[in-house]
mmCIF file of C-alpha atoms and ligand atoms in Angstrom:
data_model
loop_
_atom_site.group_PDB
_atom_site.id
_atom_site.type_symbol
_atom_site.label_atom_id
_atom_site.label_comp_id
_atom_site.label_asym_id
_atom_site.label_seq_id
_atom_site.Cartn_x
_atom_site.Cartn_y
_atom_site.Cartn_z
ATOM 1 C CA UNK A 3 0.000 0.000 0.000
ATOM 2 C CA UNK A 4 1.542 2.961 -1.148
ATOM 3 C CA UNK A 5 1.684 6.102 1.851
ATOM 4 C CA UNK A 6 1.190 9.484 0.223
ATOM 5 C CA UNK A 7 3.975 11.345 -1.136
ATOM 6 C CA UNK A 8 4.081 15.208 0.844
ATOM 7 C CA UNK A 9 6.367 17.412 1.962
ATOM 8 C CA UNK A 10 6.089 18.187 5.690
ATOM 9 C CA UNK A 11 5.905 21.869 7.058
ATOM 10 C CA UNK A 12 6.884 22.247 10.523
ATOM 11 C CA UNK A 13 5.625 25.743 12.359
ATOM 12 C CA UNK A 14 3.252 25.609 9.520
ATOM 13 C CA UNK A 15 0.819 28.325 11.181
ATOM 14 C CA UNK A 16 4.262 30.982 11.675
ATOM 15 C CA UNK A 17 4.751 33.383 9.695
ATOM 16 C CA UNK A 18 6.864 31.637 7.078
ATOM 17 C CA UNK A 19 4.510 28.761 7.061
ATOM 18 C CA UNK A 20 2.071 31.045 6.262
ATOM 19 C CA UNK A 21 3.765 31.977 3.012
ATOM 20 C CA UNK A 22 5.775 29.100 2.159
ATOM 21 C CA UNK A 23 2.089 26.739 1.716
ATOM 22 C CA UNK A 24 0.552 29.439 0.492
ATOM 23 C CA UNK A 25 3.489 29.177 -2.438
ATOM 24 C CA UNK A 26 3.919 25.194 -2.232
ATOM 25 C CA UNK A 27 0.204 24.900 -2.799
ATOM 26 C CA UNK A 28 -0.045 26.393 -5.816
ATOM 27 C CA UNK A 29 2.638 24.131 -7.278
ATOM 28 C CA UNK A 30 1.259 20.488 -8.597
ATOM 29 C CA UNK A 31 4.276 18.734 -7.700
ATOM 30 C CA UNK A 32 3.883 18.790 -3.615
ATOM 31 C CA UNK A 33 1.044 17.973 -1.100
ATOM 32 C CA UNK A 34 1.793 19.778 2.287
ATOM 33 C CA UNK A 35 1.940 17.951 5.276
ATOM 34 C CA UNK A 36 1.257 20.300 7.950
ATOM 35 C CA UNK A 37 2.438 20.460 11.109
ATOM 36 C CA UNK A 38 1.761 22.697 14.266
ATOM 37 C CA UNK A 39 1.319 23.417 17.605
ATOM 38 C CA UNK A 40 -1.549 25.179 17.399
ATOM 39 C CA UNK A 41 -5.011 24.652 14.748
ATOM 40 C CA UNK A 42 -4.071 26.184 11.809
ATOM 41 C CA UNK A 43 -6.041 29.278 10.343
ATOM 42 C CA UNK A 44 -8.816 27.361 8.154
ATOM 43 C CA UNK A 45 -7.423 29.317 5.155
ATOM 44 C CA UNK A 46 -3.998 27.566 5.671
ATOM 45 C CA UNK A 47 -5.364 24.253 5.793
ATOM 46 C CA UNK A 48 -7.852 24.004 2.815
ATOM 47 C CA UNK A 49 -4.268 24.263 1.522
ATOM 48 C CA UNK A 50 -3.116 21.185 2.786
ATOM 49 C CA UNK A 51 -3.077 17.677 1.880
ATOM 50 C CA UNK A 52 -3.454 16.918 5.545
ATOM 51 C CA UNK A 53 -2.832 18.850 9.136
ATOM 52 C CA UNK A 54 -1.624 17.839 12.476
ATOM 53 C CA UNK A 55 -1.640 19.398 15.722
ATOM 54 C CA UNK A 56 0.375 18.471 17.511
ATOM 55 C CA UNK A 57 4.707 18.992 18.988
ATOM 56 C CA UNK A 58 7.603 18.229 17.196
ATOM 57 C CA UNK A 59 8.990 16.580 20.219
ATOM 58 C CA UNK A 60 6.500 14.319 20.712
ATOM 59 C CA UNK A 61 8.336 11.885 19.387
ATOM 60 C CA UNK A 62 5.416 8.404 19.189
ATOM 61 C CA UNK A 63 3.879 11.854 17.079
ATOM 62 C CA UNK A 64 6.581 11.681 14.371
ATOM 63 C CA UNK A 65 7.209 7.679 14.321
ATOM 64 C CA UNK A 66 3.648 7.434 13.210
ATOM 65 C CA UNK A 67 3.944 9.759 10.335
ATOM 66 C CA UNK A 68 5.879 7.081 8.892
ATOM 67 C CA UNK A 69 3.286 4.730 8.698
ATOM 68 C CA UNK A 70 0.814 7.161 6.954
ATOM 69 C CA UNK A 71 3.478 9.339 4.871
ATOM 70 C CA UNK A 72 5.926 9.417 2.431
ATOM 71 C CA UNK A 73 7.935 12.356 3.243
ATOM 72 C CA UNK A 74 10.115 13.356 0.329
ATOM 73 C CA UNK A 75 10.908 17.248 2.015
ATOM 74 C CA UNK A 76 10.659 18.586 5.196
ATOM 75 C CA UNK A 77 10.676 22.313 5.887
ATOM 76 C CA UNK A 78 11.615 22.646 9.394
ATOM 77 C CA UNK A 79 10.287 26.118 9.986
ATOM 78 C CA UNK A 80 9.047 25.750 14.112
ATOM 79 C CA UNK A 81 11.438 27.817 16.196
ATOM 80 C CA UNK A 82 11.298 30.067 19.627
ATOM 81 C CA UNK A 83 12.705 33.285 18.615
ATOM 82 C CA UNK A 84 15.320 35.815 19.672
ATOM 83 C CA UNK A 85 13.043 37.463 22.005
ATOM 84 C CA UNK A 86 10.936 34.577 23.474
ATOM 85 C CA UNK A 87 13.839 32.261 23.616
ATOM 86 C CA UNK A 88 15.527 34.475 26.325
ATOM 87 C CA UNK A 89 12.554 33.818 28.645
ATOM 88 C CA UNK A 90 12.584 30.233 28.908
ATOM 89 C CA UNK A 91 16.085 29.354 27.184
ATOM 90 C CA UNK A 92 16.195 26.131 28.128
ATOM 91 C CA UNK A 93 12.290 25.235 27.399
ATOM 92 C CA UNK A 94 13.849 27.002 23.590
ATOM 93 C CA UNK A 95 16.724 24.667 23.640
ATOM 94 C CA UNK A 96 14.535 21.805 23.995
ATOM 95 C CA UNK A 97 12.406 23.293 21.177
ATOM 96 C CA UNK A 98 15.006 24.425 18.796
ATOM 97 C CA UNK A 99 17.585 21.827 19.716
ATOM 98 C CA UNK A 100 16.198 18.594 20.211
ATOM 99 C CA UNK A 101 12.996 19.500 17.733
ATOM 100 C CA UNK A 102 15.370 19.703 14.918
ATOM 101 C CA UNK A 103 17.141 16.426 15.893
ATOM 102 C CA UNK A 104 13.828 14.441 16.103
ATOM 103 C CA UNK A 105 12.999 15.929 12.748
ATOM 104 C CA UNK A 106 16.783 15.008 11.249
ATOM 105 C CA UNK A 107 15.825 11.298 12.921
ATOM 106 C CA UNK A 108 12.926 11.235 10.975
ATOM 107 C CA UNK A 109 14.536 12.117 7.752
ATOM 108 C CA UNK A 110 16.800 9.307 7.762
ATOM 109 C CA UNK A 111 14.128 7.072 8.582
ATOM 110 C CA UNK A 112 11.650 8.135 6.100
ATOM 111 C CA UNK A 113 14.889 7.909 3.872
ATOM 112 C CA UNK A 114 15.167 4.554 4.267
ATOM 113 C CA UNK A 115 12.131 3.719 3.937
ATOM 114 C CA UNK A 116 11.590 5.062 0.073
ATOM 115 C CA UNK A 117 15.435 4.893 -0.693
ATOM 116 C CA UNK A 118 15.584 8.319 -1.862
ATOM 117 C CA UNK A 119 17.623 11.842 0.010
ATOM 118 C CA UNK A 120 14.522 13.858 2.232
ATOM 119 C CA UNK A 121 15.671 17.596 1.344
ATOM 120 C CA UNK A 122 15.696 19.201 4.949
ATOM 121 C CA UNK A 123 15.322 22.388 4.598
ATOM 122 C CA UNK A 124 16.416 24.339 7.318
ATOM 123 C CA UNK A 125 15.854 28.341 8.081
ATOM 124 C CA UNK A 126 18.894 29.669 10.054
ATOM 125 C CA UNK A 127 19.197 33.016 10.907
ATOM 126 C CA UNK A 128 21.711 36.697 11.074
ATOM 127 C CA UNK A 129 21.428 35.527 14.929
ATOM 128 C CA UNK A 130 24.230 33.440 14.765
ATOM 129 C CA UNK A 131 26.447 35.890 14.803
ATOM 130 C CA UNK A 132 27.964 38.297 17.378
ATOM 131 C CA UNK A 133 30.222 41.197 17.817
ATOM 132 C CA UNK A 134 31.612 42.162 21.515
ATOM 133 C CA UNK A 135 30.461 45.725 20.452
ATOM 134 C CA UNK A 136 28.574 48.353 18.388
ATOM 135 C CA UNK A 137 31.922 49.371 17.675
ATOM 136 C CA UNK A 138 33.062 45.769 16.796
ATOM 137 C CA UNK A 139 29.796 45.617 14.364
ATOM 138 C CA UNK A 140 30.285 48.862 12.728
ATOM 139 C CA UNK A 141 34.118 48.266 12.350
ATOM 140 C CA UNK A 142 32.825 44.430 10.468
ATOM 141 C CA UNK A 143 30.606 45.722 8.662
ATOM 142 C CA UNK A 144 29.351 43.432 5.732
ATOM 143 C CA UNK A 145 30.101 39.745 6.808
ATOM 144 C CA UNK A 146 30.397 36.386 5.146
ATOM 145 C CA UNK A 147 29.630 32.545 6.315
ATOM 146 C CA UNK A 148 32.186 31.849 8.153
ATOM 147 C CA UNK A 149 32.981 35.392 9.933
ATOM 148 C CA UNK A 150 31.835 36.476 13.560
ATOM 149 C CA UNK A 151 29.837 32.960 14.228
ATOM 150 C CA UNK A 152 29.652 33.536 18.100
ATOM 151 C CA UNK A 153 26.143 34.452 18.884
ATOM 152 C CA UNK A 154 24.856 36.395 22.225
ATOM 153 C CA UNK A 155 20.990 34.892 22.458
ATOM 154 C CA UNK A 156 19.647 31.239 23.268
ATOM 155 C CA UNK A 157 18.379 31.470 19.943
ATOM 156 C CA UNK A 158 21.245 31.998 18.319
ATOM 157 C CA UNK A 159 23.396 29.330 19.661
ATOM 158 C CA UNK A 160 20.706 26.743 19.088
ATOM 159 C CA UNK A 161 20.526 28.040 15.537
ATOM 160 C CA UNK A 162 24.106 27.908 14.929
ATOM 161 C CA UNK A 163 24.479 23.781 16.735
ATOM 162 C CA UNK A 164 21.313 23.170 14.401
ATOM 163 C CA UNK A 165 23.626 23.890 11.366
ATOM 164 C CA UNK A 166 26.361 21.858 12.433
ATOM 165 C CA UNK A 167 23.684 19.308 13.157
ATOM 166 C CA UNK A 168 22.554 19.317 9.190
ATOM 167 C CA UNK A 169 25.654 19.020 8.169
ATOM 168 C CA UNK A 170 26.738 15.826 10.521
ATOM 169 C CA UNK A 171 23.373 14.015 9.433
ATOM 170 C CA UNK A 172 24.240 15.123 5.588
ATOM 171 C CA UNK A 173 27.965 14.182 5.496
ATOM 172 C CA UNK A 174 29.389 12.044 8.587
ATOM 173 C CA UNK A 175 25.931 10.258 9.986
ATOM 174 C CA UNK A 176 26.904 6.767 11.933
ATOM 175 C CA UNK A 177 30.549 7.381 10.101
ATOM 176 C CA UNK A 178 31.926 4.071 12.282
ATOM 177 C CA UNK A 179 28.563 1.928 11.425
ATOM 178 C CA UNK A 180 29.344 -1.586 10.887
ATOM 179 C CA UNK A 181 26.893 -1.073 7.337
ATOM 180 C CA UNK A 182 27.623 1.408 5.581
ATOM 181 C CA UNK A 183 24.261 3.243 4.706
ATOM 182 C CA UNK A 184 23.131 5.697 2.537
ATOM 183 C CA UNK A 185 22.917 8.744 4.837
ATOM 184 C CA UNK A 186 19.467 10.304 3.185
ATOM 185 C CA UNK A 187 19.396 13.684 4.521
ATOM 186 C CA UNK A 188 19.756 16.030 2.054
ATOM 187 C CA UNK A 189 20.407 19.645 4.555
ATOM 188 C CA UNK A 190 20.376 22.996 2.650
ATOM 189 C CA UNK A 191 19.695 26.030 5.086
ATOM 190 C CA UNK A 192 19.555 29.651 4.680
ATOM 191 C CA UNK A 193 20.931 32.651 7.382
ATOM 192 C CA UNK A 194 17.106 34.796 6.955
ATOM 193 C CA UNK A 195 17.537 38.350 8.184
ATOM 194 C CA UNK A 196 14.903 40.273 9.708
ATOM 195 C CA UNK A 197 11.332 39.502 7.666
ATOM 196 C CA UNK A 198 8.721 41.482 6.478
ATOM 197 C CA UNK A 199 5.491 40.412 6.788
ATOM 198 C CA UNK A 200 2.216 41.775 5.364
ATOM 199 C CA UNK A 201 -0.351 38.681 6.230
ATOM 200 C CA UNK A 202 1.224 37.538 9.705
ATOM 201 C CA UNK A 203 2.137 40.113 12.997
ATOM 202 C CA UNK A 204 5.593 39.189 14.036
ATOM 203 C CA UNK A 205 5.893 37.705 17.639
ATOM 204 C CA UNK A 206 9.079 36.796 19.515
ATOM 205 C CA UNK A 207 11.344 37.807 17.418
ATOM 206 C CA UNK A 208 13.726 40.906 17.551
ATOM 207 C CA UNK A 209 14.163 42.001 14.237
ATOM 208 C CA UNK A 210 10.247 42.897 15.006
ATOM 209 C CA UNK A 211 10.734 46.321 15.766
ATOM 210 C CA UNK A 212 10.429 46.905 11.532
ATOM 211 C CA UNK A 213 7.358 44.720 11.212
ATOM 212 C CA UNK A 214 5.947 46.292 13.750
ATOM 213 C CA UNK A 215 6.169 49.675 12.916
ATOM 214 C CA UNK A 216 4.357 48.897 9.869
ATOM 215 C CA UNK A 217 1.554 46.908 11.307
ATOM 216 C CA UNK A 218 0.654 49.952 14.253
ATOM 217 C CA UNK A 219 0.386 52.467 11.731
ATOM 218 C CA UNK A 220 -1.517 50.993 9.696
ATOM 219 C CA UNK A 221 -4.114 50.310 12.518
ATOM 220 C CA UNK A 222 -3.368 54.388 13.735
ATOM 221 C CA UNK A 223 -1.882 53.067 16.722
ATOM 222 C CA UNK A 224 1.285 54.826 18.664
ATOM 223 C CA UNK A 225 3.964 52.810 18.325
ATOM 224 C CA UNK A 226 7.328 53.054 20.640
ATOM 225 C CA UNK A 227 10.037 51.572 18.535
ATOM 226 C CA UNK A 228 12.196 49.161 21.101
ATOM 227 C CA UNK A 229 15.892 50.028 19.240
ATOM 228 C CA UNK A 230 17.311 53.129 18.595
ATOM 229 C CA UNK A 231 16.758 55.306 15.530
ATOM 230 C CA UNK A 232 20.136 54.418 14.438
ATOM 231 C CA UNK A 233 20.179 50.847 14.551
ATOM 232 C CA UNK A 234 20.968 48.926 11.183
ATOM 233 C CA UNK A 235 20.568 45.467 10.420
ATOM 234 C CA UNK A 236 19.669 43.217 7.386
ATOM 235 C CA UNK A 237 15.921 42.901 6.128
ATOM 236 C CA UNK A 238 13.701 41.465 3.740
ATOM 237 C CA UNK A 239 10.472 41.300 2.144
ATOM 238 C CA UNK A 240 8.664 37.856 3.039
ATOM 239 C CA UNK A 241 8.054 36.747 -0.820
ATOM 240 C CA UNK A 242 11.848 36.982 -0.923
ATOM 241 C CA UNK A 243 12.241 34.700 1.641
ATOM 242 C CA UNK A 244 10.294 31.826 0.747
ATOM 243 C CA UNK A 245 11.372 32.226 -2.708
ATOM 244 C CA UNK A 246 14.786 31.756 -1.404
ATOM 245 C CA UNK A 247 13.440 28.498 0.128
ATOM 246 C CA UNK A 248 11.995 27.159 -2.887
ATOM 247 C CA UNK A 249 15.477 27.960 -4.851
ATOM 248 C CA UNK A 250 17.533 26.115 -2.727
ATOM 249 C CA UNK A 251 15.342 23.182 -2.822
ATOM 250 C CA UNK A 252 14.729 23.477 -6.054
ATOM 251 C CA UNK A 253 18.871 23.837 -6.776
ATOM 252 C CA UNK A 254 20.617 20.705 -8.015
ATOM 253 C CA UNK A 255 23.067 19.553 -5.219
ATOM 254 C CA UNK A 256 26.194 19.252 -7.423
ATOM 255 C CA UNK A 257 25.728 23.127 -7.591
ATOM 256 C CA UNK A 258 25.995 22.963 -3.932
ATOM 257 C CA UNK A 259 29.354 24.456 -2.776
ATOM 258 C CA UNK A 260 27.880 24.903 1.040
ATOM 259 C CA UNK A 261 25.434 23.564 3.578
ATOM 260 C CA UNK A 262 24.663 26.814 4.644
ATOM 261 C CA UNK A 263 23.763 30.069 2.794
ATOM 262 C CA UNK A 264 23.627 33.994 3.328
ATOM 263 C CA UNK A 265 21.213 35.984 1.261
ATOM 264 C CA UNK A 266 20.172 39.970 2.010
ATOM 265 C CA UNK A 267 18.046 42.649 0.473
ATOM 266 C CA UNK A 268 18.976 45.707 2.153
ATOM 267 C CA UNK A 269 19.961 46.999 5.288
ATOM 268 C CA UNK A 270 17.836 50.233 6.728
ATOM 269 C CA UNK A 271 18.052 52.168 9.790
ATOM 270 C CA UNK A 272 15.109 52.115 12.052
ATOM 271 C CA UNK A 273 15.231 55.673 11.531
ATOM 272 C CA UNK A 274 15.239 55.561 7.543
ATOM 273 C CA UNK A 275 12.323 52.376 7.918
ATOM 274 C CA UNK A 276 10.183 55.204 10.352
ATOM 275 C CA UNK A 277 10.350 57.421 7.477
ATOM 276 C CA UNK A 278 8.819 55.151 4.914
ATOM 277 C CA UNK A 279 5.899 53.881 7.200
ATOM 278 C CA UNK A 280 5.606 57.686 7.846
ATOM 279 C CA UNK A 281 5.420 58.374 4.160
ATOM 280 C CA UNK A 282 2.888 55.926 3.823
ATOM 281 C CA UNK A 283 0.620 56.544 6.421
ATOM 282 C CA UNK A 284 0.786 60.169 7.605
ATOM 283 C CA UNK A 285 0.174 60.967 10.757
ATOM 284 C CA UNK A 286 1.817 57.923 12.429
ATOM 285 C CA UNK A 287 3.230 58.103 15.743
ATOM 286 C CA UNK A 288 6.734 56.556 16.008
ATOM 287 C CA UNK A 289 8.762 57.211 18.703
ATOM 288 C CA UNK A 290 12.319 55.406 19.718
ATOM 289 C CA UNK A 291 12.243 54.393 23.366
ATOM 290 C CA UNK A 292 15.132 51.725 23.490
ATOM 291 C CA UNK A 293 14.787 48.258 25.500
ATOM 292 C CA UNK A 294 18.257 48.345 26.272
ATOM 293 C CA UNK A 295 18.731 44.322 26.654
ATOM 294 C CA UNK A 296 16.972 43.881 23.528
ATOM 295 C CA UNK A 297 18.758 46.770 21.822
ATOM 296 C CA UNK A 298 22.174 45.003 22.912
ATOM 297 C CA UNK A 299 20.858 41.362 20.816
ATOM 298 C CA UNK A 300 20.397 43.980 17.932
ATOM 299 C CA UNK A 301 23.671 45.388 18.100
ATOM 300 C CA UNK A 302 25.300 42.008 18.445
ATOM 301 C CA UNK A 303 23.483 40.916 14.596
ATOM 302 C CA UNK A 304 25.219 42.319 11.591
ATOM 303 C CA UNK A 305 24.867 45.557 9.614
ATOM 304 C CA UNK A 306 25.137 43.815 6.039
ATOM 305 C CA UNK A 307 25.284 40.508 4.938
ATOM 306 C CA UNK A 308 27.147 39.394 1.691
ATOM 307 C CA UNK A 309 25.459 36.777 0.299
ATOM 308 C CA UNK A 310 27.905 36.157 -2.918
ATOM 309 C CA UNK A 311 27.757 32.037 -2.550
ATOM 310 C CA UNK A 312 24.359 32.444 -2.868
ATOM 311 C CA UNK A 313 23.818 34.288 -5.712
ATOM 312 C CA UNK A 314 27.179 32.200 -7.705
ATOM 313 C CA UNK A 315 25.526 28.839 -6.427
ATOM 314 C CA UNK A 316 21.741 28.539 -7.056
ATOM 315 C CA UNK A 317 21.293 32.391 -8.350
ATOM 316 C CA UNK A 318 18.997 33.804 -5.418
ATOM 317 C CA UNK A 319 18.128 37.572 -6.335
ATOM 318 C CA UNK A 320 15.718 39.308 -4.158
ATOM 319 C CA UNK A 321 12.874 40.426 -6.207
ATOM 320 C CA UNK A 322 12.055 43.241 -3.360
ATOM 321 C CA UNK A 323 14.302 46.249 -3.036
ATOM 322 C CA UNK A 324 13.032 48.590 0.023
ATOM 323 C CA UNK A 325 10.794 50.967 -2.186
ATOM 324 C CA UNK A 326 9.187 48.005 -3.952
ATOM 325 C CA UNK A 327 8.925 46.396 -0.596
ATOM 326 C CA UNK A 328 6.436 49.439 1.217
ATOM 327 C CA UNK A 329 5.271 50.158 -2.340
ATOM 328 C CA UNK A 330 3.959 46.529 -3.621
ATOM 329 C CA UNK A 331 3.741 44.425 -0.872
ATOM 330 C CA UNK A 332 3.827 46.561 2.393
ATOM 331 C CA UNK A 333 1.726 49.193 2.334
ATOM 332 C CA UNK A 334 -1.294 47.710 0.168
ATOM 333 C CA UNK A 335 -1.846 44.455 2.033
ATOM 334 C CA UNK A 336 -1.138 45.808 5.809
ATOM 335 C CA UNK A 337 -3.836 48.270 4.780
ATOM 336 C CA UNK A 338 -6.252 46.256 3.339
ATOM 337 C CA UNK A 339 -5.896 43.810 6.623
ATOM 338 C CA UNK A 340 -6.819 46.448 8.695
ATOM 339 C CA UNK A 341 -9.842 47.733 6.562
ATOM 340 C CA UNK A 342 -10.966 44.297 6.366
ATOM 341 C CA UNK A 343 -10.601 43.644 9.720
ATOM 342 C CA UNK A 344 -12.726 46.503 10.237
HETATM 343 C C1 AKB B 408 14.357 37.210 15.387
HETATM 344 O O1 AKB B 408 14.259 38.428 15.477
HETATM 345 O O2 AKB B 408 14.617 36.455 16.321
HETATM 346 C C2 AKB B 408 14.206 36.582 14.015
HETATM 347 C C3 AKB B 408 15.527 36.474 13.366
HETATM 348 C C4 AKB B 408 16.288 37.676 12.992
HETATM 349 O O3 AKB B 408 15.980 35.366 13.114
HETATM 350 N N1 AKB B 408 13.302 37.389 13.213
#
């Protein structure tokens, strides 16, 4: 009896999941498993082949998706964030840690299974890194791979181990087995900056600050921005980012020179972002009144990201430059949610 081919979406009601099924459903070539810890929105999962609520580390939860699945993809998108993970870092470490390596386990069984490499795809983040400084981040300024990997947040660590976990499972998995097996976990995973979202209100991250600002003048509400108006890190528009996904799945391996991949868009101030949402909805009320522990996580993250291997290996481009970003995507759908929404 065959078991249905899907790819599985973990954190499918996030904001990425959000996006990414919205994209994978309109292509003929998946069916979307979908996987949360909370109901998803009934809009998401009309999408959907099928929908589960339940917690990737449940782990009699995941064994039994083997006897009703094929699973030829898994886009492992369920994470605590910057934020939230400094609460409860070790409830995050459990979350990001060990629900990545139940989800790696179940690649390389469901690998075995139908013979063939389960793509893993993995979203990392500009949290990984760290600088000592502001100083030590301005002086760095745009930073590759392999520079400045020595990240200040729970969330960033666990990120980081996560990527060095892919990689094991990829290329050295039970390396002194008796048997040599086929290994079956095909990990490609991408360094997102901040995102901007037009459908979904950030939560727990924070790079939120941006999509933030956006969202609470849009409803006319007062919004006290939590970094300073000088603060500069990397960003991009949310159709970017899952079309990043899709490319690096989509890439043929051999083109592969990495595990891991940055990509960028562009890098505004808070200051220069303020100005566009007050362009585009006059009147707003921004004001900078810094968190100074969350400001410090911001000025640990990069002020540019080069994202060269990226764009040599499997040709990402961002679609979205800044302007197109308020102008297309931004400004017309956050409005229209809050009209809607009445
Ligand atoms: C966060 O702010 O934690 C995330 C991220 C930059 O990975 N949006």
């Amino acid at each position: 009896m065959r078991r249905r081919p899907v790819v599985l979406v973990t954190g499918a009601n996030g904001e990425m999941g959000h996006g990414l099924i919205t994209q994978l459903a309109g292509t003929p070539e998946f069916d979307v498993l979908a996987l949360d810890i909370k109901e998803l929105d009934p809009g998401m999962a009309a999408q959907c082949a099928a929908t589960i609520v339940g917690d990737i580390l449940d782990q009699r939860l995941l064994e039994r998706l083997v006897s009703e699945f094929e699973i030829h993809a898994i886009f492992h998108l369920a994470a605590l964030l910057s934020t939230r993970a400094e609460f409860t870092p070790e409830t995050a470490h459990e979350v990001n840690v060990t629900g990545t390596l139940n989800l790696l386990k179940l690649a390389v069984e469901q690998s075995r299974w139908h013979g063939q490499d389960v793509k893993f795809l993995f979203p990392s983040s500009i949290a990984i890194y760290g600088f000592p400084s502001l100083h030590a981040k301005n002086q760095a300024g745009r930073v590759t791979e392999a520079q400045h990997n020595n990240p200040t947040t729970m969330y960033g660590c666990n990120k980081l181990y996560c990527e060095h976990l892919g990689r094991y499972y990829a290329h050295h998995y039970r390396q002194l087995a008796v048997e040599v097996e086929k290994r079956g976990v095909d990990f490609r995973s991408i360094r997102f900056p901040g995102l901007l979202s037009a459908f979904t209100v950030p939560h727990g991250g924070t790079s939120d600050y941006g999509p933030e600002m956006v969202h609470h003048a849009a409803q006319g509400q007062p919004y006290a921005c939590f970094v300073r108006e000088d603060t500069r890190i990397s960003f991009m528009a949310m159709p970017d980012a899952i079309a990043a996904l899709l490319g690096l799945m989509r890439a043929p391996r051999a083109a592969l020179t990495r595990d891991v991949y940055n990509i960028a868009a562009y890098n505004p101030s808070a200051g220069e972002f303020r100005d566009l949402v007050e362009k585009a909805f006059p009147g707003a009320e921004i004001d900078f009144v810094p968190d100074l522990r969350r400001q410090a996580i911001v000025d640990s993250w990069p002020i540019d990201i080069d994202d060269e291997a990226a764009r040599r290996d499997w040709g990402f481009r961002p679609e979205y430059d800044l302007a197109r970003t308020f102008d297309e995507y931004l400004v017309p759908n956050v409005r229209a949610r809050y009209v809607t929404a009445g």
